């Protein structure tokens, strides 16, 4: 799941020789892993991206497999920008749902969304190209760009499903560097920012 998410973040902010077509459209990353209450229950949005002019909110879900989760998809379909604005300051514009997946999964993901009657755009990440298949209300977001033969930067190196060893690999160097400073004490926030630079984009991190 992290590979599609890191690809999406890179398509927004660039880096590692990758293009940033969404960033060129004016989008920026607003929040990560944001839990939002909809009329059908709570959905945790992987990436919330926003654009100020013209205003739009993107609710993005990363998928590393071939299938969508039916209830989760319906909750995404029930999302409105006002639901997000109850929790965080975002532009007063429409909300668009976007799924991000590997190229080989695009057909299955789009079929699943259609069967669930979810109007969502889908970003396909291939070995050499990234393509956005827009929803009927988001045709202005379409892009088809070449990719370098290297993976995207690991902006998000771990998530709640990552094994403990990956957390230790991430945190131990930051703890050692922090302990080597003149002051043995400091805020946990500083340690987390060193270990996971995009931590402040998570709920409660700002």
PDB file of C-alpha atoms in Angstrom, residues 49-173:
ATOM      1  CA  UNK A  49      -4.791  17.090  -1.343  1.00  0.00           C
ATOM      2  CA  UNK A  50      -6.159  20.565  -1.996  1.00  0.00           C
ATOM      3  CA  UNK A  51      -6.061  23.277  -4.619  1.00  0.00           C
ATOM      4  CA  UNK A  52      -6.998  26.871  -3.890  1.00  0.00           C
ATOM      5  CA  UNK A  53      -7.817  28.170  -7.382  1.00  0.00           C
ATOM      6  CA  UNK A  54     -10.090  26.847  -8.640  1.00  0.00           C
ATOM      7  CA  UNK A  55     -10.862  25.283  -5.254  1.00  0.00           C
ATOM      8  CA  UNK A  56     -11.039  21.509  -5.042  1.00  0.00           C
ATOM      9  CA  UNK A  57     -10.422  18.811  -2.430  1.00  0.00           C
ATOM     10  CA  UNK A  58      -9.023  15.416  -3.417  1.00  0.00           C
ATOM     11  CA  UNK A  59      -9.711  12.437  -1.147  1.00  0.00           C
ATOM     12  CA  UNK A  60      -7.198   9.798  -2.211  1.00  0.00           C
ATOM     13  CA  UNK A  61      -7.022   6.081  -1.406  1.00  0.00           C
ATOM     14  CA  UNK A  62      -3.997   3.917  -2.170  1.00  0.00           C
ATOM     15  CA  UNK A  63      -4.494   0.298  -3.243  1.00  0.00           C
ATOM     16  CA  UNK A  64      -1.741  -2.279  -3.692  1.00  0.00           C
ATOM     17  CA  UNK A  65      -4.138  -5.101  -4.643  1.00  0.00           C
ATOM     18  CA  UNK A  66      -6.811  -5.758  -7.253  1.00  0.00           C
ATOM     19  CA  UNK A  67      -9.959  -5.194  -5.234  1.00  0.00           C
ATOM     20  CA  UNK A  68     -11.702  -2.379  -3.409  1.00  0.00           C
ATOM     21  CA  UNK A  69     -13.376  -2.721  -0.023  1.00  0.00           C
ATOM     22  CA  UNK A  70     -17.095  -2.297  -0.701  1.00  0.00           C
ATOM     23  CA  UNK A  71     -18.091  -0.492   2.499  1.00  0.00           C
ATOM     24  CA  UNK A  72     -15.011   1.711   2.422  1.00  0.00           C
ATOM     25  CA  UNK A  73     -15.720   2.643  -1.198  1.00  0.00           C
ATOM     26  CA  UNK A  74     -19.326   3.522  -0.376  1.00  0.00           C
ATOM     27  CA  UNK A  75     -18.116   5.730   2.461  1.00  0.00           C
ATOM     28  CA  UNK A  76     -15.771   7.473   0.038  1.00  0.00           C
ATOM     29  CA  UNK A  77     -18.745   7.889  -2.268  1.00  0.00           C
ATOM     30  CA  UNK A  78     -20.695   9.531   0.563  1.00  0.00           C
ATOM     31  CA  UNK A  79     -17.931  12.046   1.281  1.00  0.00           C
ATOM     32  CA  UNK A  80     -18.519  15.768   0.836  1.00  0.00           C
ATOM     33  CA  UNK A  81     -16.093  18.625   1.263  1.00  0.00           C
ATOM     34  CA  UNK A  82     -18.149  19.898   4.216  1.00  0.00           C
ATOM     35  CA  UNK A  83     -17.339  16.632   6.018  1.00  0.00           C
ATOM     36  CA  UNK A  84     -13.629  17.403   5.728  1.00  0.00           C
ATOM     37  CA  UNK A  85     -14.101  21.072   6.627  1.00  0.00           C
ATOM     38  CA  UNK A  86     -15.580  20.036   9.976  1.00  0.00           C
ATOM     39  CA  UNK A  87     -12.121  18.736  10.883  1.00  0.00           C
ATOM     40  CA  UNK A  88      -9.647  20.781   8.899  1.00  0.00           C
ATOM     41  CA  UNK A  89      -9.469  24.040   6.979  1.00  0.00           C
ATOM     42  CA  UNK A  90      -9.723  23.187   3.283  1.00  0.00           C
ATOM     43  CA  UNK A  91     -10.840  25.229   0.258  1.00  0.00           C
ATOM     44  CA  UNK A  92     -14.583  25.721  -0.147  1.00  0.00           C
ATOM     45  CA  UNK A  93     -14.869  23.697  -3.322  1.00  0.00           C
ATOM     46  CA  UNK A  94     -16.089  20.288  -4.493  1.00  0.00           C
ATOM     47  CA  UNK A  95     -14.594  17.048  -3.233  1.00  0.00           C
ATOM     48  CA  UNK A  96     -13.340  14.475  -5.715  1.00  0.00           C
ATOM     49  CA  UNK A  97     -12.434  10.876  -4.846  1.00  0.00           C
ATOM     50  CA  UNK A  98      -9.276   9.384  -6.336  1.00  0.00           C
ATOM     51  CA  UNK A  99      -7.939   5.818  -6.124  1.00  0.00           C
ATOM     52  CA  UNK A 100      -4.270   5.069  -6.831  1.00  0.00           C
ATOM     53  CA  UNK A 101      -3.158   1.587  -7.856  1.00  0.00           C
ATOM     54  CA  UNK A 102      -0.693  -0.399  -9.933  1.00  0.00           C
ATOM     55  CA  UNK A 103      -1.201  -0.548 -13.679  1.00  0.00           C
ATOM     56  CA  UNK A 104      -2.088  -4.250 -13.623  1.00  0.00           C
ATOM     57  CA  UNK A 105      -4.913  -3.579 -11.159  1.00  0.00           C
ATOM     58  CA  UNK A 106      -6.602  -0.685 -12.957  1.00  0.00           C
ATOM     59  CA  UNK A 107      -9.286  -2.714 -14.731  1.00  0.00           C
ATOM     60  CA  UNK A 108     -10.333  -4.546 -11.564  1.00  0.00           C
ATOM     61  CA  UNK A 109     -10.339  -1.374  -9.456  1.00  0.00           C
ATOM     62  CA  UNK A 110     -12.391   0.565 -12.008  1.00  0.00           C
ATOM     63  CA  UNK A 111     -14.800  -2.360 -12.357  1.00  0.00           C
ATOM     64  CA  UNK A 112     -15.240  -2.545  -8.587  1.00  0.00           C
ATOM     65  CA  UNK A 113     -15.913   1.180  -8.351  1.00  0.00           C
ATOM     66  CA  UNK A 114     -18.446   0.970 -11.180  1.00  0.00           C
ATOM     67  CA  UNK A 115     -20.229  -1.966  -9.534  1.00  0.00           C
ATOM     68  CA  UNK A 116     -20.428   0.043  -6.298  1.00  0.00           C
ATOM     69  CA  UNK A 117     -21.678   3.100  -8.240  1.00  0.00           C
ATOM     70  CA  UNK A 118     -18.749   5.186  -6.994  1.00  0.00           C
ATOM     71  CA  UNK A 119     -17.737   8.065  -9.258  1.00  0.00           C
ATOM     72  CA  UNK A 120     -13.978   8.150  -8.643  1.00  0.00           C
ATOM     73  CA  UNK A 121     -10.893   8.894 -10.673  1.00  0.00           C
ATOM     74  CA  UNK A 122      -8.175   6.232 -10.825  1.00  0.00           C
ATOM     75  CA  UNK A 123      -4.440   6.836 -11.104  1.00  0.00           C
ATOM     76  CA  UNK A 124      -2.536   3.985 -12.736  1.00  0.00           C
ATOM     77  CA  UNK A 125       1.126   3.573 -11.723  1.00  0.00           C
ATOM     78  CA  UNK A 126       3.097   1.519 -14.227  1.00  0.00           C
ATOM     79  CA  UNK A 127       6.764   0.733 -14.629  1.00  0.00           C
ATOM     80  CA  UNK A 128       7.279   3.613 -17.049  1.00  0.00           C
ATOM     81  CA  UNK A 129       4.058   5.670 -17.074  1.00  0.00           C
ATOM     82  CA  UNK A 130       1.517   7.185 -14.727  1.00  0.00           C
ATOM     83  CA  UNK A 131      -1.964   7.874 -16.062  1.00  0.00           C
ATOM     84  CA  UNK A 132      -5.061   9.377 -14.483  1.00  0.00           C
ATOM     85  CA  UNK A 133      -8.396   8.006 -15.656  1.00  0.00           C
ATOM     86  CA  UNK A 134     -10.754  10.801 -14.607  1.00  0.00           C
ATOM     87  CA  UNK A 135     -14.227  10.432 -13.180  1.00  0.00           C
ATOM     88  CA  UNK A 136     -17.041  12.038 -15.136  1.00  0.00           C
ATOM     89  CA  UNK A 137     -16.877  15.140 -12.932  1.00  0.00           C
ATOM     90  CA  UNK A 138     -13.077  15.452 -12.950  1.00  0.00           C
ATOM     91  CA  UNK A 139     -12.036  15.335 -16.599  1.00  0.00           C
ATOM     92  CA  UNK A 140      -9.854  18.424 -16.153  1.00  0.00           C
ATOM     93  CA  UNK A 141      -7.535  16.376 -13.906  1.00  0.00           C
ATOM     94  CA  UNK A 142      -6.502  13.902 -16.611  1.00  0.00           C
ATOM     95  CA  UNK A 143      -2.795  13.273 -17.201  1.00  0.00           C
ATOM     96  CA  UNK A 144      -0.494  10.721 -18.820  1.00  0.00           C
ATOM     97  CA  UNK A 145       3.190  11.168 -17.981  1.00  0.00           C
ATOM     98  CA  UNK A 146       6.370   9.098 -18.344  1.00  0.00           C
ATOM     99  CA  UNK A 147       8.105   7.813 -15.228  1.00  0.00           C
ATOM    100  CA  UNK A 148      11.788   7.143 -14.591  1.00  0.00           C
ATOM    101  CA  UNK A 149      12.903   3.556 -14.110  1.00  0.00           C
ATOM    102  CA  UNK A 150      13.272   4.100 -10.355  1.00  0.00           C
ATOM    103  CA  UNK A 151      10.768   3.903  -7.498  1.00  0.00           C
ATOM    104  CA  UNK A 152       9.306   7.058  -5.961  1.00  0.00           C
ATOM    105  CA  UNK A 153      10.924   8.549  -2.853  1.00  0.00           C
ATOM    106  CA  UNK A 154       9.787   6.931   0.409  1.00  0.00           C
ATOM    107  CA  UNK A 155       8.016   9.966   1.803  1.00  0.00           C
ATOM    108  CA  UNK A 156       5.904   7.570   3.907  1.00  0.00           C
ATOM    109  CA  UNK A 157       8.261   4.766   5.007  1.00  0.00           C
ATOM    110  CA  UNK A 158       5.895   3.057   7.468  1.00  0.00           C
ATOM    111  CA  UNK A 159       2.219   2.746   8.291  1.00  0.00           C
ATOM    112  CA  UNK A 160       0.202   0.994  11.040  1.00  0.00           C
ATOM    113  CA  UNK A 161       0.561  -2.335   9.201  1.00  0.00           C
ATOM    114  CA  UNK A 162       4.363  -2.143   8.980  1.00  0.00           C
ATOM    115  CA  UNK A 163       6.321  -4.666  11.105  1.00  0.00           C
ATOM    116  CA  UNK A 164       8.104  -3.485  14.253  1.00  0.00           C
ATOM    117  CA  UNK A 165      11.517  -3.965  12.632  1.00  0.00           C
ATOM    118  CA  UNK A 166      10.754  -1.256  10.082  1.00  0.00           C
ATOM    119  CA  UNK A 167       9.822   1.155  12.871  1.00  0.00           C
ATOM    120  CA  UNK A 168      13.034   0.335  14.741  1.00  0.00           C
ATOM    121  CA  UNK A 169      15.071   0.855  11.589  1.00  0.00           C
ATOM    122  CA  UNK A 170      13.477   4.269  11.241  1.00  0.00           C
ATOM    123  CA  UNK A 171      13.568   5.395  14.877  1.00  0.00           C
ATOM    124  CA  UNK A 172      16.876   4.076  16.245  1.00  0.00           C
ATOM    125  CA  UNK A 173      19.109   6.396  14.165  1.00  0.00           C
TER     126      UNK A 173
END
